[in-house]
Coordinates of C-alpha atoms in Angstrom, one line a residue:
M1 CA 102.0 116.5 92.5
T2 CA 99.7 119.0 91.3
G3 CA 96.3 117.7 91.9
S4 CA 94.0 117.6 88.6
S5 CA 97.1 117.7 86.1
F6 CA 95.9 114.0 84.6
I7 CA 92.3 115.4 84.2
Q8 CA 91.4 116.1 80.4
I9 CA 88.5 118.3 79.4
D10 CA 87.5 117.9 75.8
S11 CA 84.1 116.7 73.7
G12 CA 86.0 113.2 72.9
H13 CA 83.9 110.5 74.3
D14 CA 86.6 108.5 75.8
N15 CA 88.5 111.5 77.9
E16 CA 87.9 109.8 81.4
P17 CA 89.2 106.4 80.5
A18 CA 92.5 108.3 79.0
S19 CA 92.6 109.3 82.3
L20 CA 92.2 106.6 84.0
Q21 CA 95.3 104.8 81.2
D22 CA 97.7 107.8 81.9
T23 CA 97.9 107.0 85.5
P24 CA 101.3 105.2 86.6
I25 CA 99.5 102.1 87.5
L26 CA 100.5 98.9 85.4
G27 CA 98.1 97.0 83.9
P28 CA 94.6 96.9 81.8
K29 CA 92.1 99.9 82.0
W30 CA 90.1 97.9 84.7
F31 CA 92.6 96.5 86.8
K32 CA 94.5 99.6 87.5
L33 CA 91.8 100.5 90.3
P34 CA 91.9 97.3 92.0
A35 CA 95.2 97.0 92.0
L36 CA 95.5 100.5 93.4
T37 CA 93.9 100.0 96.7
L38 CA 94.5 95.7 97.0
G39 CA 95.8 96.6 99.9
F40 CA 93.2 97.2 101.4
I41 CA 92.1 93.6 101.8
G42 CA 94.8 92.5 104.2
L43 CA 94.6 95.6 105.9
Q44 CA 91.1 95.4 106.9
A45 CA 91.5 91.1 107.3
L46 CA 94.5 92.4 110.0
W47 CA 91.8 94.5 112.0
S48 CA 88.8 92.2 111.8
V49 CA 91.5 89.2 113.7
E50 CA 92.7 92.1 116.0
M51 CA 88.4 93.5 116.6
S52 CA 87.7 89.7 117.3
Y53 CA 90.1 88.0 118.8
A54 CA 92.4 90.2 120.6
S55 CA 90.1 90.7 124.1
P56 CA 89.3 87.1 124.8
Y57 CA 93.1 86.1 123.7
L58 CA 94.4 88.9 126.3
L59 CA 91.4 87.5 128.5
S60 CA 92.7 83.4 128.5
L61 CA 96.4 84.7 129.2
G62 CA 95.3 85.7 132.4
L63 CA 95.4 89.6 132.0
S64 CA 92.1 91.5 133.8
K65 CA 89.9 93.1 132.9
S66 CA 90.8 96.0 134.8
H67 CA 93.8 96.1 132.6
M68 CA 91.7 95.1 129.3
A69 CA 91.1 99.3 128.8
I70 CA 95.3 100.8 128.9
V71 CA 95.8 98.1 126.2
F72 CA 93.3 99.0 123.3
I73 CA 94.3 102.6 124.0
A74 CA 96.6 100.9 121.2
G75 CA 95.0 101.3 118.4
P76 CA 92.7 105.3 119.1
L77 CA 96.5 106.6 120.1
S78 CA 98.6 105.1 117.5
G79 CA 96.2 106.8 114.9
L80 CA 96.8 110.1 117.3
I81 CA 100.3 109.8 116.6
V82 CA 100.9 107.7 113.6
Q83 CA 99.2 108.5 111.0
P84 CA 99.9 112.1 111.1
L85 CA 103.2 112.0 111.7
V86 CA 103.7 109.3 109.1
G87 CA 101.8 111.7 107.0
V88 CA 103.9 114.5 106.8
L89 CA 107.3 112.4 106.7
A90 CA 106.2 110.9 103.4
D91 CA 105.3 113.4 102.1
N92 CA 108.9 115.4 102.4
S93 CA 110.4 111.7 101.0
K94 CA 112.6 112.1 99.1
S95 CA 113.5 108.0 98.2
R96 CA 114.1 106.8 95.0
F97 CA 111.1 104.1 95.7
G98 CA 108.6 107.3 96.0
R99 CA 107.0 108.8 98.4
R100 CA 104.5 106.7 100.3
R101 CA 105.9 102.9 98.4
P102 CA 108.3 102.7 101.2
F103 CA 106.4 103.4 103.7
M104 CA 104.0 100.8 102.8
I105 CA 106.1 97.6 102.6
G106 CA 107.6 98.6 105.5
G107 CA 105.1 99.5 107.8
A108 CA 103.5 95.8 106.5
I109 CA 106.3 93.8 107.5
L110 CA 106.4 95.3 110.8
T111 CA 103.3 94.7 111.2
A112 CA 103.1 91.1 110.5
A113 CA 105.6 90.6 112.1
A114 CA 104.2 91.9 115.2
T115 CA 100.7 89.9 114.8
V116 CA 102.9 86.7 114.6
L117 CA 104.2 87.4 117.7
F118 CA 101.1 87.9 119.3
G119 CA 99.4 84.7 118.0
F120 CA 102.7 83.2 119.1
A121 CA 103.0 84.3 122.5
R122 CA 102.5 81.3 124.5
P123 CA 105.1 79.3 122.5
V124 CA 107.9 82.3 122.5
A125 CA 107.0 82.8 125.9
G126 CA 107.4 78.4 127.1
A127 CA 111.1 79.2 124.6
F128 CA 112.3 81.1 127.7
S129 CA 110.3 79.8 130.4
E130 CA 108.7 76.7 132.2
E131 CA 104.9 76.4 130.8
G132 CA 102.9 76.8 133.6
S133 CA 104.8 78.9 135.3
G134 CA 104.4 82.5 137.1
L135 CA 107.1 83.5 134.4
Y136 CA 105.6 81.9 131.6
R137 CA 101.4 84.0 132.6
T138 CA 103.6 87.3 133.1
L139 CA 105.9 86.3 130.2
S140 CA 102.7 85.6 127.6
I141 CA 100.8 88.8 128.7
W142 CA 103.5 91.2 128.1
L143 CA 104.7 89.6 124.4
A144 CA 100.9 89.7 123.5
V145 CA 100.0 93.4 124.8
F146 CA 103.5 95.0 123.3
A147 CA 102.5 92.2 120.2
I148 CA 99.2 94.8 120.5
Y149 CA 100.7 98.2 121.0
V150 CA 103.5 97.6 117.4
M151 CA 100.8 96.0 115.4
D152 CA 98.7 99.2 115.8
F153 CA 100.8 101.4 115.3
S154 CA 102.6 100.5 112.6
I155 CA 99.1 99.3 110.8
N156 CA 98.5 102.8 111.1
A157 CA 101.4 103.9 109.3
V158 CA 100.2 101.5 106.4
Q159 CA 96.7 103.1 106.7
A160 CA 97.6 106.4 106.1
V161 CA 99.8 105.2 103.4
D162 CA 97.3 103.5 102.1
R163 CA 95.0 106.3 101.7
A164 CA 97.4 109.1 100.8
L165 CA 98.6 106.8 97.9
I166 CA 95.5 107.1 96.2
V167 CA 95.2 111.1 97.0
D168 CA 98.5 111.1 94.7
V169 CA 97.9 108.8 91.7
L170 CA 94.6 109.5 90.9
P171 CA 93.0 112.7 89.5
T172 CA 90.2 114.4 90.9
G173 CA 87.4 112.8 89.2
L174 CA 88.4 109.2 89.9
Q175 CA 88.7 110.4 93.4
P176 CA 85.1 108.9 94.4
A177 CA 85.8 105.8 92.0
G178 CA 89.7 104.9 94.3
N179 CA 87.9 105.3 97.2
A180 CA 85.0 103.1 96.1
W181 CA 87.0 100.4 95.4
A182 CA 89.2 100.9 98.7
A183 CA 85.9 100.6 100.5
T184 CA 85.1 97.8 98.0
M185 CA 88.8 96.0 99.0
L186 CA 87.7 96.9 102.8
G187 CA 84.5 95.4 102.6
A188 CA 86.3 92.1 101.1
G189 CA 88.6 91.6 103.9
S190 CA 86.4 92.3 106.8
V191 CA 84.2 89.6 104.9
S192 CA 87.4 87.0 104.4
G193 CA 88.6 86.9 107.9
F194 CA 84.8 86.8 109.0
F195 CA 84.7 83.8 107.1
V196 CA 88.0 82.6 107.8
G197 CA 87.9 82.9 111.2
Y198 CA 84.8 80.5 111.1
I199 CA 87.0 77.7 109.4
D200 CA 88.1 74.8 111.4
L201 CA 91.8 75.5 110.4
P202 CA 94.2 73.9 113.0
H203 CA 92.0 70.4 111.6
L204 CA 93.0 71.6 107.8
F205 CA 96.8 73.5 108.9
P206 CA 97.9 71.5 111.3
W207 CA 101.3 72.6 110.2
L208 CA 100.8 76.1 110.4
G209 CA 100.0 75.9 114.5
G210 CA 98.3 74.1 117.0
T211 CA 95.1 76.5 117.9
Q212 CA 92.5 78.2 115.7
L213 CA 94.6 82.2 116.0
E214 CA 98.0 80.2 115.7
V215 CA 97.0 79.4 112.0
L216 CA 94.6 82.3 111.3
V217 CA 97.6 85.3 112.3
I218 CA 99.2 83.1 109.7
F219 CA 97.3 83.4 106.1
T220 CA 96.1 87.0 108.1
C221 CA 100.0 88.0 107.2
F222 CA 99.9 86.4 104.3
F223 CA 96.9 88.7 102.9
L224 CA 98.8 91.8 104.4
L225 CA 101.7 90.8 102.9
S226 CA 100.8 89.6 99.6
T227 CA 97.8 92.3 98.7
H228 CA 100.3 95.6 99.3
A229 CA 103.8 93.6 97.5
M230 CA 101.0 93.6 94.8
T231 CA 100.1 97.0 94.8
A232 CA 103.5 98.6 95.3
W233 CA 104.9 95.9 92.7
C234 CA 101.9 97.6 90.7
V235 CA 102.0 101.4 91.4
K236 CA 104.9 103.6 90.1
E237 CA 105.6 106.3 92.0
E238 CA 108.3 108.9 90.6
P239 CA 111.3 110.3 93.2
F240 CA 109.4 113.6 94.9
T241 CA 110.9 116.7 92.8
D242 CA 110.0 120.1 95.2
L243 CA 109.6 122.9 92.5
D244 CA 110.6 125.5 95.3
P245 CA 114.4 123.6 96.7
E246 CA 115.7 127.3 97.8
N247 CA 113.4 126.3 100.6
S248 CA 113.3 123.1 101.5
E249 CA 115.7 121.9 103.8
K250 CA 115.7 118.4 106.2
K251 CA 113.2 118.6 109.0
S252 CA 113.5 117.7 112.5
F253 CA 110.6 115.8 114.1
R254 CA 109.8 119.2 115.9
T255 CA 109.6 120.7 112.8
E256 CA 107.7 118.0 111.7
L257 CA 104.9 118.1 114.5
R258 CA 104.7 121.9 114.3
S259 CA 104.3 121.3 110.2
I260 CA 101.3 119.6 111.3
W261 CA 99.4 122.1 113.1
E262 CA 100.2 124.8 110.7
N263 CA 98.2 122.5 108.0
A264 CA 95.3 122.4 110.7
L265 CA 94.8 126.5 111.3
T266 CA 95.0 126.5 107.5
L267 CA 92.7 124.1 106.2
P268 CA 89.8 125.4 103.9
K269 CA 86.0 125.7 105.1
T270 CA 85.4 122.6 103.2
I271 CA 87.8 120.1 104.8
R272 CA 87.0 121.8 108.2
S273 CA 83.5 120.7 107.4
I274 CA 84.2 117.0 107.1
F275 CA 86.3 116.6 109.9
M276 CA 83.9 118.7 111.8
I277 CA 81.3 115.3 110.6
Q278 CA 84.0 112.7 110.9
F279 CA 84.2 114.3 114.8
F280 CA 80.5 113.5 116.1
A281 CA 80.3 111.0 113.6
W282 CA 82.7 108.6 115.1
I283 CA 81.3 109.4 118.5
G284 CA 78.3 106.9 117.3
W285 CA 80.3 104.8 115.3
F286 CA 83.3 103.9 118.1
P287 CA 80.6 101.9 120.6
V288 CA 79.2 99.6 117.4
L289 CA 82.7 98.8 116.2
F290 CA 83.2 97.4 119.3
Y291 CA 80.1 96.7 121.2
S292 CA 78.2 95.2 118.8
T293 CA 78.8 91.7 119.6
V294 CA 78.2 91.8 123.6
Y295 CA 75.3 94.4 122.6
V296 CA 73.3 91.1 120.6
G297 CA 74.9 88.5 123.0
D298 CA 73.0 90.6 126.0
I299 CA 69.8 90.4 124.4
Y300 CA 70.1 87.1 123.6
K301 CA 70.5 86.1 127.4
S302 CA 68.0 88.5 128.4
G303 CA 65.6 85.5 127.0
L304 CA 66.3 83.1 128.7
P305 CA 64.5 81.1 130.2
D306 CA 65.2 81.2 135.0
S307 CA 66.1 77.6 133.9
V308 CA 68.9 78.3 132.1
D309 CA 72.4 79.5 133.4
P310 CA 73.2 82.7 131.2
G311 CA 77.0 82.7 132.8
S312 CA 77.8 78.9 131.4
D313 CA 80.1 78.9 129.1
E314 CA 77.7 77.3 126.2
V315 CA 75.7 80.3 126.5
D316 CA 78.4 82.8 125.9
A317 CA 79.9 80.2 123.3
E318 CA 76.2 81.1 121.5
A319 CA 76.0 84.3 122.5
T320 CA 79.4 85.5 121.3
R321 CA 78.2 83.3 118.1
L322 CA 75.3 85.2 117.3
G323 CA 77.4 88.6 117.9
T324 CA 79.6 87.3 115.4
R325 CA 76.7 86.7 113.3
A326 CA 75.0 89.7 113.1
L327 CA 78.5 91.5 111.8
F328 CA 78.8 88.8 109.4
W329 CA 76.1 90.1 107.7
S330 CA 76.6 93.4 108.2
A331 CA 80.0 93.1 106.4
C332 CA 78.0 91.5 103.5
I333 CA 75.7 93.9 103.7
S334 CA 78.4 97.1 103.4
L335 CA 80.3 94.4 100.7
F336 CA 77.1 94.7 98.4
C337 CA 76.7 98.6 99.1
N338 CA 80.1 99.4 98.0
F339 CA 79.4 98.2 94.1
A340 CA 76.3 99.0 94.1
L341 CA 76.1 103.0 96.0
P342 CA 78.6 104.2 93.3
F343 CA 76.4 103.8 90.8
L344 CA 73.8 106.3 92.3
V345 CA 76.1 108.9 93.1
S346 CA 75.9 111.8 90.6
Q347 CA 78.4 112.2 87.5
T348 CA 80.0 115.4 86.7
A349 CA 83.3 115.7 84.4
K350 CA 85.0 116.3 88.0
R351 CA 83.4 113.5 89.8
R352 CA 83.2 110.1 88.8
T353 CA 82.5 106.8 90.4
I354 CA 82.6 102.9 89.5
G355 CA 79.2 103.7 88.3
D356 CA 80.1 106.1 85.8
L357 CA 82.4 103.2 84.0
F358 CA 80.0 101.5 83.2
R359 CA 77.3 103.7 82.9
A360 CA 79.6 105.6 80.2
E361 CA 79.6 102.0 77.6
D362 CA 75.9 101.5 78.1
G363 CA 73.2 103.9 76.9
A364 CA 70.3 102.2 78.0
F365 CA 72.3 101.6 81.9
K366 CA 73.3 104.3 82.2
R367 CA 69.1 106.4 81.2
I368 CA 68.2 104.4 83.9
S369 CA 70.7 104.8 86.8
R370 CA 70.5 109.0 86.5
K371 CA 66.8 108.5 87.4
F372 CA 67.8 107.4 90.9
Q373 CA 71.1 109.5 91.3
I374 CA 72.1 111.4 93.9
S375 CA 75.1 113.7 95.3
L376 CA 77.6 112.6 96.9
P377 CA 77.9 114.5 100.2
M378 CA 73.5 114.2 99.8
L379 CA 74.4 110.5 100.5
W380 CA 76.6 110.5 103.0
A381 CA 74.1 112.6 105.1
L382 CA 71.6 109.9 104.6
S383 CA 74.2 107.4 105.7
H384 CA 74.1 109.3 108.8
A385 CA 70.5 109.9 109.4
L386 CA 70.1 105.9 108.5
F387 CA 72.6 104.9 111.3
S388 CA 71.0 107.4 113.6
L389 CA 67.8 105.9 112.9
C390 CA 69.5 102.1 113.9
M391 CA 71.0 103.5 117.1
F392 CA 67.7 104.9 118.3
S393 CA 65.5 101.8 117.2
T394 CA 67.4 99.8 120.1
F395 CA 64.8 101.9 122.0
F396 CA 62.0 99.1 121.0
V397 CA 64.3 96.1 120.4
T398 CA 63.6 93.5 122.5
S399 CA 64.7 90.0 120.1
T400 CA 67.8 88.4 118.9
F401 CA 66.1 88.7 115.4
G402 CA 65.8 92.3 115.8
A403 CA 69.2 93.1 116.8
T404 CA 70.4 90.8 114.2
V405 CA 68.7 92.8 111.3
L406 CA 69.5 96.2 113.2
I407 CA 73.2 95.8 113.6
S408 CA 73.2 94.1 109.5
L409 CA 71.9 97.6 108.4
T410 CA 74.2 99.7 110.0
G411 CA 76.2 97.8 106.9
I412 CA 74.6 100.1 105.3
A413 CA 75.5 103.4 106.2
W414 CA 79.5 101.8 106.7
A415 CA 79.8 101.0 103.1
V416 CA 79.3 105.0 102.8
T417 CA 81.9 105.9 105.1
Q418 CA 84.4 104.0 104.6
W419 CA 83.9 105.9 101.1
A420 CA 82.4 109.3 101.0
P421 CA 84.6 111.0 103.4
F422 CA 87.9 110.0 101.7
S423 CA 86.2 111.3 98.1
L424 CA 85.0 114.1 99.5
L425 CA 88.4 115.0 100.9
G426 CA 90.6 114.2 97.8
E427 CA 88.5 116.5 95.6
A428 CA 88.7 119.2 98.1
I429 CA 92.3 118.4 98.3
H430 CA 93.0 119.0 94.7
S431 CA 90.2 121.4 93.7
E432 CA 91.7 123.9 96.5
S433 CA 95.9 123.0 95.0
A434 CA 94.3 123.7 91.6
A435 CA 92.7 127.6 92.4
H436 CA 95.7 128.1 94.5
N437 CA 98.2 127.2 90.8
Y438 CA 96.4 129.7 88.7
E439 CA 95.8 132.9 90.0
G440 CA 93.1 135.0 88.5
E441 CA 90.2 131.9 89.0
E442 CA 88.0 131.6 92.0
T443 CA 88.6 128.2 93.6
I444 CA 87.7 125.2 91.9
R445 CA 84.8 124.2 93.8
L446 CA 83.1 120.0 94.4
A447 CA 81.1 119.0 91.8
D448 CA 77.9 120.5 92.2
A449 CA 75.3 117.9 91.7
R450 CA 73.2 119.3 89.4
S451 CA 75.3 119.5 86.8
G452 CA 74.8 116.9 84.3
V453 CA 76.9 115.2 81.3
N454 CA 75.8 115.6 77.5
N455 CA 75.7 112.9 74.7
N456 CA 78.4 113.8 73.3
G457 CA 80.9 113.8 76.1
Y458 CA 81.8 114.9 79.1
V459 CA 81.3 118.2 79.8
L460 CA 79.6 120.4 82.1
A461 CA 76.3 121.6 81.2
N462 CA 73.3 123.0 83.0
T463 CA 70.3 121.5 83.7
D464 CA 68.7 124.6 86.2
G465 CA 68.9 127.1 82.6
D466 CA 70.3 129.3 84.4
E467 CA 72.6 131.2 82.2
G468 CA 74.9 132.8 84.9
E469 CA 75.3 129.3 85.8
V470 CA 76.6 128.3 82.5
E471 CA 79.1 131.2 82.2
E472 CA 80.9 130.4 85.3
E473 CA 80.6 126.7 84.8
D474 CA 82.9 126.8 81.4
E475 CA 85.3 129.1 83.1
E476 CA 85.7 126.1 84.8
Q477 CA 85.6 123.4 82.2
Q478 CA 88.8 125.7 80.7
L479 CA 90.3 126.2 84.4
V480 CA 90.7 122.2 84.8
Q481 CA 91.8 121.8 80.9
S482 CA 94.6 124.3 81.4
E483 CA 96.0 122.4 84.5
V484 CA 97.3 119.4 81.7
E485 CA 100.3 121.8 80.8
G486 CA 100.8 122.2 84.5
P487 CA 103.9 120.6 86.5
S488 CA 104.4 116.6 86.9
P489 CA 103.1 114.9 89.1
T490 CA 105.8 114.4 91.3
Q491 CA 106.8 118.0 91.5
H492 CA 105.0 120.5 94.0
R493 CA 105.1 123.4 95.7
A494 CA 105.5 124.1 99.5
N495 CA 102.0 125.5 100.0
D496 CA 100.3 123.4 97.5
L497 CA 97.7 121.1 99.3
S498 CA 97.9 118.1 97.2
A499 CA 101.9 117.8 98.4
K500 CA 100.5 117.7 101.9
A501 CA 97.5 115.5 101.4
G502 CA 99.6 112.9 104.2
A503 CA 99.5 115.3 106.7
I504 CA 95.8 116.1 105.8
L505 CA 94.3 112.3 105.8
G506 CA 96.6 112.2 109.3
L507 CA 94.7 115.2 110.6
H508 CA 91.8 113.8 109.9
N509 CA 92.7 110.6 111.3
I510 CA 92.7 112.6 114.2
C511 CA 89.3 113.6 114.1
V512 CA 88.3 110.4 113.9
V513 CA 90.5 109.1 116.5
I514 CA 89.7 111.7 119.5
P515 CA 86.1 110.9 119.9
Q516 CA 87.1 107.1 121.4
F517 CA 88.7 108.3 123.6
M518 CA 85.7 110.2 124.7
V519 CA 83.5 107.3 123.9
T520 CA 86.1 104.9 126.3
G521 CA 85.9 107.4 129.4
M522 CA 82.4 108.1 128.6
S523 CA 81.2 103.9 128.4
S524 CA 83.3 102.9 131.8
I525 CA 80.9 106.2 133.8
I526 CA 78.2 104.4 132.4
F527 CA 79.2 101.3 133.1
A528 CA 80.3 102.0 136.4
F529 CA 76.6 103.4 137.0
L530 CA 74.8 101.3 136.2
D531 CA 76.7 98.1 135.6
P532 CA 79.2 97.8 137.9
D533 CA 79.3 93.7 137.8
K534 CA 79.9 93.0 134.0
S535 CA 82.6 94.2 131.5
V536 CA 82.3 95.3 128.4
I537 CA 84.4 92.4 127.4
H538 CA 82.7 89.5 127.0
H539 CA 84.0 86.6 128.4
G540 CA 83.3 83.9 126.3
K541 CA 85.8 81.4 124.7
V542 CA 87.9 82.6 122.4
P543 CA 86.1 80.8 119.5
N544 CA 87.2 77.5 118.4
A545 CA 89.8 77.8 120.8
P546 CA 91.4 73.6 122.0
A547 CA 89.6 72.8 124.8
S548 CA 93.2 73.0 127.1
T549 CA 92.5 76.8 126.8
P550 CA 92.6 77.8 130.6
P551 CA 89.5 79.4 132.2
M552 CA 89.7 83.9 131.7
N553 CA 90.0 85.4 134.4
G554 CA 87.3 87.6 135.8
T555 CA 84.6 85.5 134.4
V556 CA 81.5 87.0 135.9
S557 CA 79.7 84.6 138.4
T558 CA 76.6 82.8 138.1
E559 CA 75.2 85.5 141.4
D560 CA 76.7 88.5 139.8
A561 CA 75.1 87.7 136.6
N562 CA 71.6 86.5 137.4
D563 CA 72.0 90.1 138.6
F564 CA 72.6 91.9 135.7
F565 CA 69.8 90.1 134.0
A566 CA 67.5 90.7 136.7
R567 CA 67.7 94.2 136.9
A568 CA 68.2 94.4 133.0
E569 CA 64.7 93.1 132.4
G570 CA 63.6 97.0 134.2
D571 CA 64.8 97.6 130.0
G572 CA 62.8 95.0 128.3
G573 CA 65.5 93.0 127.0
S574 CA 66.5 96.4 124.8
G575 CA 70.7 95.6 125.3
G576 CA 70.9 97.1 128.8
T577 CA 74.1 99.4 129.0
I578 CA 75.6 98.7 125.9
G579 CA 71.4 99.8 124.5
I580 CA 71.7 102.9 126.3
I581 CA 74.9 103.7 124.7
F582 CA 74.0 103.0 121.6
K583 CA 70.9 105.7 122.3
I584 CA 73.4 108.0 122.9
S585 CA 75.1 107.4 119.8
S586 CA 72.2 108.1 117.9
V587 CA 72.3 111.8 119.4
F588 CA 75.6 112.6 118.2
S589 CA 74.8 110.9 114.7
T590 CA 71.6 112.7 114.3
I591 CA 74.4 116.0 114.9
A592 CA 77.2 114.6 112.5
F593 CA 73.7 114.4 109.8
I594 CA 72.5 117.8 110.8
L595 CA 75.9 119.3 109.7
A596 CA 76.4 117.1 106.6
L597 CA 73.0 117.7 105.0
R598 CA 74.3 121.7 105.7
L599 CA 77.9 120.2 103.5
A600 CA 75.4 119.5 100.9
K601 CA 73.3 122.3 100.3
D602 CA 76.6 124.6 100.4
L603 CA 78.0 122.4 97.8
K604 CA 75.3 122.6 95.5
R605 CA 74.9 126.4 96.0
R606 CA 78.4 126.9 94.7

């Protein structure tokens, strides 16, 4: 696919809507972007179930806490291996169904099967052993652990092709809008996952399962399969056609790995900068995603009177509920921001957001919204600053309400994190590809925040009065116009970046998962030295779990809990060791902010 072959720029008012209309997605114009990104709802719903229920469920099966870290390495490990590899395999796929859709549907089916096995590990183990026996307990644990690894590996494959499909199908100008819709769908999936998890599902749907988790995995699998089936049906990929067939050959597994390494060494500067920002940002994000519930719960417990046992099941359940409530509000704020923030992003001839689609139709709204516009790179930088400020504020938060507000505010930064880097990557991939395909021209730049739009059409305009800049932008406009006659979207040159979108997104994912390994090691050291008597994983019961759920192995004793909270009083109830990790996150988030600010200024100067 040639990156910008869909882009059309002239003086007409309907250019960009025509570009969206020309994309290979079924349905009316307003339906195309939601249809393309609908699968992200099911994707995030499944992640929400795993993050909320995996740890307490494994503990309820009898798995020791010392083995818990080994199980949860599955997430970053699968992201490190699966996404880059699947990206390369999909990039070179010549299936008649397209490059992405076979991996999407196959991965979704495998994920659904593993999810059902995870939720029904006990009944499946009971079919091969006597309930209550040692074999039953061991088999239940192994089935659940195996299911988690299959879930993580297969869902990462689905996530890789979901992201790559956006890059493939949408032109440069619609990359931010497409990724903003993806972020919106992720937010909707997160909110729906938390909401459905609160409902007493066994009471309403007893024929689907006897426990909350059993019924929940059925609903989650339905969301996952139905949303991806809709996307696969609406998006019409054409078979891959290589423009250089003489050099095309069947690649071995070793060749695919070498291709990933070569791509990493030859990335353009802008893409490398995005990767570096993501690396430091995710050192800060990983603890928040996994430890927020524990953080809020610890602050709640630190404020209890001495007469209350902080290790009781009732207190654990309330602490978990309060932590989950904070995450729910964070998800709601994130979902709202996914709708609102695109209206603040600068509109240019090459970048269009969801807000631009509305601004183009409403002149009054257009004038009002443009007063508060900001470039997408700068918005990304400010989101890192906000997140760093939230993490630094853990020094001063000592109440459950304050902790809830703090975690909720991170939803603003999370909304941008789910959207901005992928939009900038998509634009960079298309821009570099266009510059490579048309020799004699300079590399197409990411859209400058200073560029405006006149009232007669979506044409690059100068707002600084710099004549030299006008000439450069005119050349850029002509270059993009010439791309309309370029190769078809399904034809690729071997060294065209847009033909390697899957591999590049896979490399991006490596920069996201490596920090997760680092944070896991760092957290283990901090807990070992500062808080050896308390596990990171909360030991409360599974929410809405039946009373017959056996006690979880390794529950902290009352004496140990009291000892911990006595020591925690020294830090003013600011979250204990989890609070320390959050404060360290603030440092790395500040580094990400500085790098993102530098990138924003660099793109503005181009």
